[in-house]
CSV table of C-alpha atoms in Angstrom, one decimal:
chain,number,residue,atom,x,y,z
D,13,MET,CA,-29.9,-3.9,-10.4
D,14,HIS,CA,-27.1,-4.9,-12.7
D,15,ILE,CA,-23.5,-5.5,-11.5
D,16,ARG,CA,-20.9,-7.0,-13.8
D,17,LEU,CA,-18.9,-9.5,-11.8
D,18,SER,CA,-15.2,-9.8,-11.7
D,19,LEU,CA,-15.2,-12.7,-14.1
D,20,GLY,CA,-16.7,-10.5,-16.8
D,21,ARG,CA,-20.3,-11.7,-16.3
D,22,THR,CA,-23.2,-9.3,-16.2
D,23,VAL,CA,-26.0,-10.4,-13.9
D,24,ARG,CA,-29.4,-9.2,-12.8
D,25,ALA,CA,-29.4,-9.2,-9.0
D,26,CYS,CA,-33.0,-10.3,-8.6
D,27,ALA,CA,-32.4,-13.3,-10.9
D,28,ILE,CA,-29.4,-14.8,-9.2
D,29,THR,CA,-29.8,-18.1,-7.3
D,30,VAL,CA,-27.4,-17.8,-4.5
D,31,VAL,CA,-25.9,-21.0,-3.1
D,32,LEU,CA,-27.5,-20.3,0.3
D,33,ALA,CA,-31.0,-21.4,1.2
D,34,TRP,CA,-31.7,-18.7,3.8
D,35,PRO,CA,-33.7,-19.9,6.8
D,36,ALA,CA,-37.1,-18.4,7.7
D,37,ALA,CA,-37.0,-16.0,10.6
D,38,SER,CA,-39.1,-18.5,12.6
D,39,THR,CA,-36.3,-21.1,12.5
D,40,ALA,CA,-33.9,-18.6,14.2
D,41,ALA,CA,-36.3,-17.8,17.1
D,42,ASP,CA,-33.8,-19.4,19.6
D,43,PHE,CA,-30.9,-17.2,18.4
D,44,ASN,CA,-29.0,-15.8,21.4
D,45,TRP,CA,-26.7,-12.9,21.0
D,46,LYS,CA,-25.1,-13.8,24.4
D,47,LYS,CA,-24.2,-17.3,23.3
D,48,PHE,CA,-20.5,-16.5,23.2
D,49,GLN,CA,-20.3,-14.0,26.1
D,50,GLY,CA,-16.8,-13.6,27.5
D,51,LYS,CA,-15.1,-14.4,24.1
D,52,THR,CA,-12.7,-12.0,22.4
D,53,VAL,CA,-12.9,-11.6,18.6
D,54,THR,CA,-10.0,-10.0,16.8
D,55,PHE,CA,-10.9,-7.8,13.7
D,56,LEU,CA,-8.2,-6.9,11.2
D,57,ALA,CA,-9.6,-3.6,9.8
D,58,ASN,CA,-8.7,-1.3,6.9
D,59,ASN,CA,-8.8,2.2,8.3
D,60,ASN,CA,-11.1,3.4,5.6
D,61,PRO,CA,-14.5,5.2,6.0
D,62,VAL,CA,-16.4,1.9,6.1
D,63,SER,CA,-14.6,0.5,9.1
D,64,GLN,CA,-14.3,4.0,10.8
D,65,ALA,CA,-18.1,4.4,10.6
D,66,LEU,CA,-18.7,0.8,11.8
D,67,LEU,CA,-16.4,1.0,14.8
D,68,THR,CA,-18.2,4.0,16.2
D,69,TYR,CA,-20.7,1.4,17.3
D,70,LYS,CA,-18.1,-1.0,18.8
D,71,ASP,CA,-19.5,-0.5,22.3
D,72,GLU,CA,-23.0,-1.6,21.0
D,73,PHE,CA,-21.6,-4.9,19.8
D,74,GLU,CA,-19.9,-5.6,23.0
D,75,LYS,CA,-23.0,-4.7,25.1
D,76,LEU,CA,-25.2,-6.8,22.9
D,77,THR,CA,-23.0,-9.9,22.9
D,78,GLY,CA,-21.0,-9.7,26.0
D,79,MET,CA,-17.9,-10.3,23.8
D,80,THR,CA,-14.8,-8.1,23.5
D,81,LEU,CA,-13.9,-6.8,20.1
D,82,LYS,CA,-10.2,-6.3,19.6
D,83,VAL,CA,-9.4,-4.1,16.6
D,84,ASP,CA,-6.2,-4.4,14.7
D,85,GLY,CA,-6.4,-1.4,12.3
D,86,TYR,CA,-4.0,-0.3,9.6
D,87,GLN,CA,-4.0,1.8,6.4
D,88,GLU,CA,-4.9,-0.4,3.4
D,89,GLN,CA,-1.5,-1.4,2.2
D,90,GLN,CA,-0.3,-2.2,5.7
D,91,MET,CA,-3.5,-4.1,6.4
D,92,ARG,CA,-2.8,-6.3,3.4
D,93,GLN,CA,0.8,-6.9,4.5
D,94,ARG,CA,-0.4,-7.9,8.0
D,95,LEU,CA,-3.0,-10.2,6.6
D,96,VAL,CA,-0.5,-12.0,4.3
D,97,THR,CA,1.9,-12.5,7.2
D,98,VAL,CA,-0.8,-13.9,9.4
D,99,MET,CA,-2.3,-16.2,6.8
D,100,ASN,CA,1.0,-17.5,5.5
D,101,ALA,CA,1.8,-18.5,9.1
D,102,ARG,CA,-1.6,-20.1,9.4
D,103,SER,CA,-2.0,-18.1,12.6
D,104,ASP,CA,-5.2,-17.7,14.6
D,105,GLU,CA,-4.3,-14.1,15.6
D,106,VAL,CA,-7.0,-12.8,13.3
D,107,ASP,CA,-10.6,-13.9,13.5
D,108,VAL,CA,-12.3,-11.5,11.1
D,109,PHE,CA,-10.8,-9.4,8.3
D,110,MET,CA,-12.0,-7.0,5.6
D,111,THR,CA,-11.7,-8.2,2.0
D,112,LEU,CA,-12.4,-7.0,-1.5
D,113,PRO,CA,-13.8,-10.0,-3.4
D,114,SER,CA,-13.3,-8.0,-6.7
D,115,ARG,CA,-9.6,-7.8,-5.9
D,116,GLU,CA,-8.4,-10.8,-4.0
D,117,GLY,CA,-11.4,-13.0,-3.9
D,118,GLN,CA,-10.2,-15.7,-6.3
D,119,GLN,CA,-6.7,-15.6,-4.9
D,120,PHE,CA,-7.7,-15.9,-1.3
D,121,ALA,CA,-10.2,-18.6,-2.0
D,122,ALA,CA,-7.6,-20.6,-4.0
D,123,SER,CA,-5.2,-20.2,-1.0
D,124,GLY,CA,-7.7,-21.4,1.5
D,125,TRP,CA,-7.7,-18.3,3.5
D,126,TYR,CA,-11.4,-17.8,3.8
D,127,GLY,CA,-13.6,-19.6,6.2
D,128,ASP,CA,-16.8,-21.0,4.7
D,129,LEU,CA,-19.7,-18.9,5.9
D,130,THR,CA,-22.3,-21.0,4.1
D,131,GLY,CA,-23.3,-23.2,7.0
D,132,MET,CA,-23.2,-20.5,9.6
D,133,ALA,CA,-25.3,-18.2,7.5
D,134,LYS,CA,-27.9,-21.0,7.2
D,135,ASN,CA,-27.9,-22.2,10.8
D,136,GLU,CA,-26.9,-19.3,13.1
D,137,VAL,CA,-28.9,-16.3,11.9
D,138,ALA,CA,-30.7,-13.7,14.0
D,139,PRO,CA,-34.4,-13.4,13.1
D,140,ASP,CA,-34.0,-9.8,11.9
D,141,TYR,CA,-30.8,-10.3,9.8
D,142,ASP,CA,-32.7,-10.5,6.5
D,143,ALA,CA,-30.0,-12.1,4.4
D,144,PRO,CA,-32.2,-12.1,1.2
D,145,GLY,CA,-32.3,-8.3,1.5
D,146,LEU,CA,-28.5,-8.1,0.9
D,147,SER,CA,-27.3,-7.4,-2.6
D,148,GLN,CA,-27.5,-10.8,-4.3
D,149,ALA,CA,-24.9,-9.7,-6.9
D,150,LEU,CA,-22.4,-8.9,-4.1
D,151,LEU,CA,-23.1,-12.2,-2.4
D,152,LYS,CA,-22.6,-14.0,-5.7
D,153,ALA,CA,-19.3,-12.1,-6.2
D,154,ALA,CA,-18.1,-13.4,-2.8
D,155,THR,CA,-19.0,-17.0,-3.6
D,156,PHE,CA,-16.2,-19.3,-5.0
D,157,ASP,CA,-16.7,-23.0,-5.7
D,158,GLY,CA,-20.0,-23.0,-3.9
D,159,LYS,CA,-18.5,-21.4,-0.7
D,160,LEU,CA,-19.7,-18.1,0.6
D,161,THR,CA,-16.5,-16.3,1.7
D,162,SER,CA,-17.7,-12.9,3.0
D,163,MET,CA,-20.7,-10.8,3.8
D,164,PRO,CA,-21.1,-7.4,2.0
D,165,MET,CA,-20.5,-4.3,4.1
D,166,ASN,CA,-21.2,-1.6,1.6
D,167,LEU,CA,-21.7,-0.7,-2.1
D,168,GLU,CA,-19.2,1.7,-3.5
D,169,GLY,CA,-17.5,3.0,-6.6
D,170,PRO,CA,-15.5,6.1,-7.7
D,171,VAL,CA,-17.5,9.3,-8.4
D,172,LEU,CA,-16.6,12.8,-9.5
D,173,TYR,CA,-16.7,15.4,-6.7
D,174,TYR,CA,-16.6,18.9,-8.1
D,175,ARG,CA,-16.7,22.4,-6.7
D,176,THR,CA,-19.8,24.1,-7.9
D,177,ASP,CA,-18.5,27.5,-6.8
D,178,LEU,CA,-15.2,27.2,-8.7
D,179,LEU,CA,-16.9,26.0,-11.8
D,180,LYS,CA,-19.3,28.9,-11.7
D,181,LYS,CA,-16.5,31.4,-11.0
D,182,CYS,CA,-14.5,30.1,-14.0
D,183,GLY,CA,-17.5,29.8,-16.4
D,184,VAL,CA,-17.3,26.0,-16.5
D,185,ASP,CA,-20.3,23.8,-17.1
D,186,LYS,CA,-20.8,20.6,-15.2
D,187,PRO,CA,-18.8,17.9,-17.2
D,188,ALA,CA,-21.0,15.5,-19.1
D,189,THR,CA,-18.3,13.7,-21.0
D,190,ILE,CA,-14.6,12.7,-20.5
D,191,LYS,CA,-13.7,15.4,-23.0
D,192,ASP,CA,-15.6,17.9,-20.9
D,193,VAL,CA,-13.5,16.9,-17.9
D,194,GLN,CA,-10.3,17.6,-19.8
D,195,ALA,CA,-11.6,21.0,-21.1
D,196,ALA,CA,-12.9,21.9,-17.6
D,197,ALA,CA,-9.5,21.1,-16.0
D,198,ALA,CA,-7.7,23.3,-18.6
D,199,LYS,CA,-10.1,26.2,-18.0
D,200,LEU,CA,-9.9,25.9,-14.2
D,201,LYS,CA,-6.1,25.9,-14.4
D,202,ALA,CA,-6.1,29.1,-16.3
D,203,CYS,CA,-8.7,30.7,-14.1
D,204,ASP,CA,-7.4,29.8,-10.6
D,205,ALA,CA,-3.8,28.7,-10.1
D,206,SER,CA,-4.3,28.2,-6.3
D,207,VAL,CA,-6.2,24.9,-6.7
D,208,SER,CA,-5.4,21.7,-8.5
D,209,PRO,CA,-8.0,21.4,-11.3
D,210,PHE,CA,-8.2,17.6,-11.1
D,211,VAL,CA,-7.0,14.8,-8.7
D,212,SER,CA,-7.4,11.1,-8.6
D,213,ARG,CA,-5.3,8.0,-7.7
D,214,GLY,CA,-1.7,8.0,-8.8
D,215,LEU,CA,-0.3,5.5,-6.3
D,216,LYS,CA,0.6,2.4,-8.3
D,217,PRO,CA,-1.5,-0.3,-6.6
D,218,ALA,CA,-4.4,2.1,-6.2
D,219,VAL,CA,-4.7,3.3,-9.8
D,220,ALA,CA,-6.8,0.4,-11.1
D,221,TYR,CA,-9.8,1.4,-9.0
D,222,THR,CA,-10.4,4.7,-10.8
D,223,PHE,CA,-8.7,3.9,-14.1
D,224,SER,CA,-11.0,0.9,-14.7
D,225,ASN,CA,-14.0,3.2,-14.8
D,226,LEU,CA,-12.4,5.5,-17.4
D,227,LEU,CA,-11.2,2.5,-19.5
D,228,HIS,CA,-14.8,1.0,-19.5
D,229,ASN,CA,-16.4,4.4,-20.3
D,230,ILE,CA,-14.1,4.7,-23.3
D,231,GLY,CA,-15.0,1.2,-24.5
D,232,GLY,CA,-11.7,-0.5,-23.6
D,233,SER,CA,-11.2,-4.0,-22.1
D,234,TYR,CA,-8.4,-5.5,-20.2
D,235,ILE,CA,-8.2,-8.8,-22.1
D,236,ALA,CA,-8.9,-9.7,-25.7
D,237,ASN,CA,-8.4,-13.1,-27.3
D,238,GLY,CA,-6.7,-14.3,-24.1
D,239,LYS,CA,-4.1,-11.5,-24.2
D,240,SER,CA,-3.6,-8.2,-22.3
D,241,ASN,CA,-5.2,-5.4,-24.2
D,242,LEU,CA,-3.6,-2.2,-22.9
D,243,CYS,CA,-1.9,-1.5,-26.3
D,244,SER,CA,-5.2,-1.6,-28.2
D,245,ALA,CA,-6.4,1.8,-29.4
D,246,LYS,CA,-8.9,2.1,-26.6
D,247,GLY,CA,-6.4,0.9,-24.0
D,248,LYS,CA,-3.8,3.5,-25.1
D,249,GLU,CA,-6.5,6.2,-25.2
D,250,ALA,CA,-7.5,5.4,-21.6
D,251,LEU,CA,-3.9,5.4,-20.4
D,252,GLU,CA,-3.1,8.7,-22.1
D,253,THR,CA,-6.3,10.3,-20.9
D,254,TYR,CA,-6.0,9.3,-17.3
D,255,SER,CA,-2.3,10.0,-17.0
D,256,GLY,CA,-2.7,13.3,-18.8
D,257,LEU,CA,-5.3,14.5,-16.4
D,258,LEU,CA,-3.0,13.8,-13.5
D,259,ARG,CA,0.2,15.0,-15.1
D,260,ASP,CA,-1.2,18.3,-16.5
D,261,PHE,CA,-3.8,19.1,-13.9
D,262,GLY,CA,-3.0,17.2,-10.7
D,263,PRO,CA,-1.1,18.2,-7.6
D,264,PRO,CA,2.6,17.8,-7.2
D,265,GLY,CA,3.5,14.3,-6.1
D,266,VAL,CA,0.3,12.8,-7.4
D,267,VAL,CA,2.0,9.4,-8.0
D,268,SER,CA,1.8,8.9,-4.2
D,269,TYR,CA,-1.9,9.8,-4.0
D,270,SER,CA,-4.6,7.4,-2.9
D,271,PHE,CA,-7.9,8.1,-1.1
D,272,TYR,CA,-6.3,9.5,2.0
D,273,GLN,CA,-4.5,12.3,0.2
D,274,ILE,CA,-7.3,12.9,-2.4
D,275,SER,CA,-10.0,13.4,0.3
D,276,ALA,CA,-7.7,15.7,2.4
D,277,LEU,CA,-6.8,17.8,-0.7
D,278,TYR,CA,-10.5,18.2,-1.8
D,279,ARG,CA,-11.8,18.8,1.7
D,280,SER,CA,-9.3,21.6,2.4
D,281,GLY,CA,-10.4,23.4,-0.8
D,282,ARG,CA,-7.2,22.8,-2.8
D,283,ALA,CA,-8.8,20.7,-5.6
D,284,ALA,CA,-11.6,21.6,-8.0
D,285,MET,CA,-12.5,18.1,-9.1
D,286,ALA,CA,-11.7,14.8,-7.3
D,287,PHE,CA,-12.4,11.4,-8.8
D,288,GLU,CA,-12.6,9.2,-5.8
D,289,SER,CA,-14.7,6.6,-3.9
D,290,SER,CA,-18.3,7.3,-3.0
D,291,ASN,CA,-17.2,6.1,0.5
D,292,GLU,CA,-15.3,9.3,0.9
D,293,LEU,CA,-18.4,11.4,1.2
D,294,ARG,CA,-18.1,11.1,5.0
D,295,THR,CA,-14.5,12.2,5.0
D,296,VAL,CA,-14.9,14.9,2.4
D,297,MET,CA,-17.7,16.5,4.3
D,298,GLU,CA,-16.0,16.5,7.7
D,299,GLY,CA,-16.1,20.0,9.1
D,300,GLY,CA,-18.9,21.0,6.8
D,301,GLU,CA,-16.9,23.3,4.5
D,302,ARG,CA,-17.7,21.3,1.4
D,303,LEU,CA,-21.4,20.7,2.1
D,304,LYS,CA,-22.6,23.7,0.3
D,305,ASP,CA,-20.2,23.9,-2.7
D,306,THR,CA,-19.9,20.3,-3.9
D,307,GLY,CA,-21.7,18.5,-6.6
D,308,ILE,CA,-21.4,14.7,-7.3
D,309,VAL,CA,-21.9,12.7,-10.5
D,310,PRO,CA,-20.7,9.4,-11.8
D,311,PHE,CA,-17.6,9.8,-13.9
D,312,PRO,CA,-18.7,11.4,-17.2
D,313,ALA,CA,-19.4,9.3,-20.2
D,314,GLY,CA,-17.0,8.2,-22.9
D,315,GLU,CA,-17.7,6.5,-26.3
D,316,ALA,CA,-19.2,3.5,-24.5
D,317,GLY,CA,-21.4,5.6,-22.2
D,318,THR,CA,-21.3,5.4,-18.5
D,319,VAL,CA,-19.9,2.1,-17.1
D,320,PRO,CA,-19.0,2.9,-13.5
D,321,THR,CA,-17.1,0.7,-11.1
D,322,ALA,CA,-19.3,-0.9,-8.5
D,323,ILE,CA,-17.8,-3.1,-5.8
D,324,GLY,CA,-18.2,-3.6,-2.0
D,325,TRP,CA,-16.0,-4.5,0.9
D,326,GLY,CA,-16.8,-7.8,2.6
D,327,MET,CA,-16.3,-9.2,6.1
D,328,ALA,CA,-14.6,-12.6,6.1
D,329,VAL,CA,-13.8,-15.1,8.8
D,330,SER,CA,-10.3,-16.5,8.8
D,331,ALA,CA,-9.9,-20.1,7.9
D,332,TYR,CA,-7.4,-20.3,10.7
D,333,SER,CA,-9.6,-18.8,13.4
D,334,LYS,CA,-10.1,-21.1,16.4
D,335,GLN,CA,-13.4,-19.5,17.1
D,336,PRO,CA,-15.3,-19.1,13.8
D,337,ASP,CA,-18.7,-19.1,15.5
D,338,PRO,CA,-18.1,-16.0,17.7
D,339,ALA,CA,-16.4,-14.4,14.7
D,340,TRP,CA,-19.6,-15.1,12.6
D,341,TYR,CA,-21.6,-13.3,15.3
D,342,PHE,CA,-19.5,-10.2,14.8
D,343,VAL,CA,-19.8,-10.4,11.0
D,344,GLN,CA,-23.5,-10.9,11.3
D,345,TRP,CA,-23.9,-7.9,13.6
D,346,ALA,CA,-21.7,-5.7,11.4
D,347,THR,CA,-23.7,-6.5,8.2
D,348,SER,CA,-27.1,-6.4,9.8
D,349,PRO,CA,-29.9,-4.1,8.6
D,350,GLU,CA,-29.8,-2.0,11.8
D,351,ILE,CA,-26.0,-1.3,11.6
D,352,GLN,CA,-26.0,-0.8,7.8
D,353,LYS,CA,-28.8,1.8,8.2
D,354,LYS,CA,-26.7,3.6,10.8
D,355,LEU,CA,-23.7,3.6,8.4
D,356,ALA,CA,-25.8,4.9,5.6
D,357,LEU,CA,-26.6,8.0,7.7
D,358,GLN,CA,-22.8,8.5,7.8
D,359,GLY,CA,-22.4,8.3,4.0
D,360,ILE,CA,-21.6,4.6,3.7
D,361,ALA,CA,-24.0,3.2,1.1
D,362,ALA,CA,-25.8,0.0,2.3
D,363,PRO,CA,-25.6,-3.1,0.2
D,364,ARG,CA,-29.3,-3.5,0.8
D,365,PRO,CA,-31.6,-2.0,-1.9
D,366,ALA,CA,-34.4,-1.4,0.6
D,367,ALA,CA,-32.2,0.9,2.7
D,368,ALA,CA,-32.6,3.7,0.2
D,369,ASN,CA,-36.4,3.8,1.0
D,370,ASP,CA,-36.0,4.1,4.8
D,371,ALA,CA,-37.8,7.2,6.1
D,372,GLU,CA,-34.9,8.3,8.3
D,373,PHE,CA,-32.4,7.9,5.5
D,374,ARG,CA,-34.6,9.9,3.1
D,375,LYS,CA,-34.8,12.7,5.6
D,376,TRP,CA,-31.0,12.7,5.9
D,377,LEU,CA,-30.7,12.9,2.1
D,378,ASP,CA,-33.1,15.8,2.0
D,379,GLU,CA,-31.1,17.8,4.5
D,380,GLN,CA,-28.3,18.5,2.0
D,381,PRO,CA,-28.5,18.6,-1.9
D,382,VAL,CA,-25.1,17.0,-2.1
D,383,ARG,CA,-26.4,13.9,-0.3
D,384,LYS,CA,-29.2,13.5,-2.9
D,385,GLU,CA,-26.6,13.8,-5.7
D,386,TRP,CA,-24.5,11.2,-3.9
D,387,GLN,CA,-27.4,8.8,-3.8
D,388,ALA,CA,-28.3,9.5,-7.4
D,389,ALA,CA,-24.8,8.6,-8.4
D,390,LEU,CA,-24.9,5.4,-6.4
D,391,ASN,CA,-28.2,4.5,-8.1
D,392,VAL,CA,-26.3,4.6,-11.4
D,393,LEU,CA,-23.5,2.5,-10.0
D,394,ALA,CA,-25.9,-0.1,-8.8
D,395,GLU,CA,-27.7,-0.1,-12.2
D,396,LYS,CA,-24.8,0.0,-14.6
D,397,GLY,CA,-21.8,-0.9,-12.5
D,398,SER,CA,-18.9,-3.2,-13.4
D,399,SER,CA,-16.9,-5.0,-10.7
D,400,GLU,CA,-13.9,-5.5,-13.0
D,401,VAL,CA,-11.1,-3.6,-11.3
D,402,GLY,CA,-7.9,-4.8,-12.8
D,403,TYR,CA,-7.6,-8.1,-14.7
D,404,PRO,CA,-10.3,-10.8,-14.0
D,405,ILE,CA,-7.6,-13.4,-13.1
D,406,ILE,CA,-6.4,-15.1,-9.9
D,407,ALA,CA,-3.4,-12.8,-9.9
D,408,ASN,CA,-5.7,-9.7,-9.9
D,409,PRO,CA,-3.7,-7.9,-7.2
D,410,GLU,CA,-0.5,-8.3,-9.2
D,411,SER,CA,-2.2,-7.1,-12.3
D,412,ARG,CA,-3.0,-3.8,-10.7
D,413,GLU,CA,0.7,-3.1,-10.2
D,414,PHE,CA,1.3,-3.3,-14.0
D,415,ILE,CA,-1.6,-1.0,-14.7
D,416,GLY,CA,-0.3,1.5,-12.1
D,417,GLN,CA,3.2,1.3,-13.4
D,418,ALA,CA,2.1,2.1,-17.0
D,419,VAL,CA,0.1,5.1,-15.7
D,420,GLN,CA,3.1,6.3,-13.6
D,421,ASP,CA,5.5,5.9,-16.5
D,422,LEU,CA,3.3,8.3,-18.5
D,423,ILE,CA,2.7,10.8,-15.6
D,424,LEU,CA,6.4,11.1,-15.0
D,425,LYS,CA,7.2,11.0,-18.8
D,426,GLN,CA,9.5,8.1,-18.3
D,427,LYS,CA,8.3,6.2,-21.3
D,428,PRO,CA,6.3,6.9,-24.5
D,429,ILE,CA,2.8,5.4,-24.7
D,430,ASP,CA,3.8,2.5,-26.9
D,431,GLN,CA,6.6,1.4,-24.6
D,432,ALA,CA,4.6,1.9,-21.4
D,433,CYS,CA,1.7,-0.2,-22.7
D,434,ALA,CA,3.9,-2.8,-24.3
D,435,ASP,CA,5.9,-3.3,-21.1
D,436,ALA,CA,2.7,-3.6,-19.1
D,437,ASP,CA,1.1,-6.1,-21.6
D,438,LYS,CA,4.2,-8.3,-21.5
D,439,GLY,CA,4.0,-8.7,-17.7
D,440,LEU,CA,0.3,-9.0,-17.7
D,441,ASP,CA,0.4,-11.7,-20.4
D,442,ALA,CA,2.6,-13.7,-18.1
D,443,LEU,CA,0.1,-13.3,-15.3
D,444,ILE,CA,-2.8,-14.4,-17.5
D,445,ALA,CA,-0.8,-17.5,-18.6
D,446,GLN,CA,-0.5,-18.6,-15.0
D,447,LYS,CA,-4.2,-19.6,-14.9
């Protein structure tokens, strides 16, 4: 498996030497899940499909450990705001939180917000945890200055969901290239005005997740010679292509769309193509209406081929938690083989390569063709994926705002392409110079 890490490095997962020397199962024979019975662990959760699926097993954790799990859940932007408030106050109100190493990993590590899991992962491990079975690339992506900062919850990336029935009705072939997507959207618009031909993220801080995939497929890069590269020929092509798809073929108000709105629109039958996270399979298929009429593929190729985005959420222990050991027990349970197998059966791809070979999981895939297509797309993400979402700098979260602003300027026709990319590059160069 290849995953290009956020610092621009491409690695082979099986060849990585992770900083941890995982203990043999025999050394963990005295592990006791009830060790912290009576404790309460507070979990700051992003209300996305990963945490929603995980928390359906909350009672199992509490029964296994005798601990109480207090969940503090918010939509993603609100969760981040809450986390910043808690961390800036050095408060112990949160013990465990969800994190995206590809987004905030460098920044949070530099701020000292992550607890160091290295020692706990060596010395307090259940016999069946199988740490070596986790994606070594994702573990590496969560390691900063020799400190393991989070454990991977899932593997994900944006994929193209499309309505097979509408494509057939309108005489449209499954898109194989980015140009095919544009042509398909135009044909679908002329054929059926009751649906949005294409939808993806237009919300400013959310745009980079999907835009990065398109940029890399086209052959663009965020930085060249130490400077922001959005005004390069490939950068402008990516900006114009992405914004054009949303402006000409997206729903009204698309500049406020993130995964919540996209999944709801597609699930309700009001979008023909949706470029959104693989995690959204669970949400998109709720109610079963889309089970029989949906196809899934990695986002179609550009001049550079297929370079999908591949990242994963992680579970981190707060550096300010007064009970890091009980918190680690929750992290360990939530990222265990047993729980990740259960989540996989809800459409949350496990960050454990062996999970795809599980007999029960294979049976689940075989029940619906769309599930097999989802897994095939995930295999491509795992093999060819890049974790570069936004700029590979400490100020990555801020970089996403500039990318999103440039896209919104073009969707709303507030600036021509040369001004939109130049304004973005100016702000991004200042972020890059911060080091």
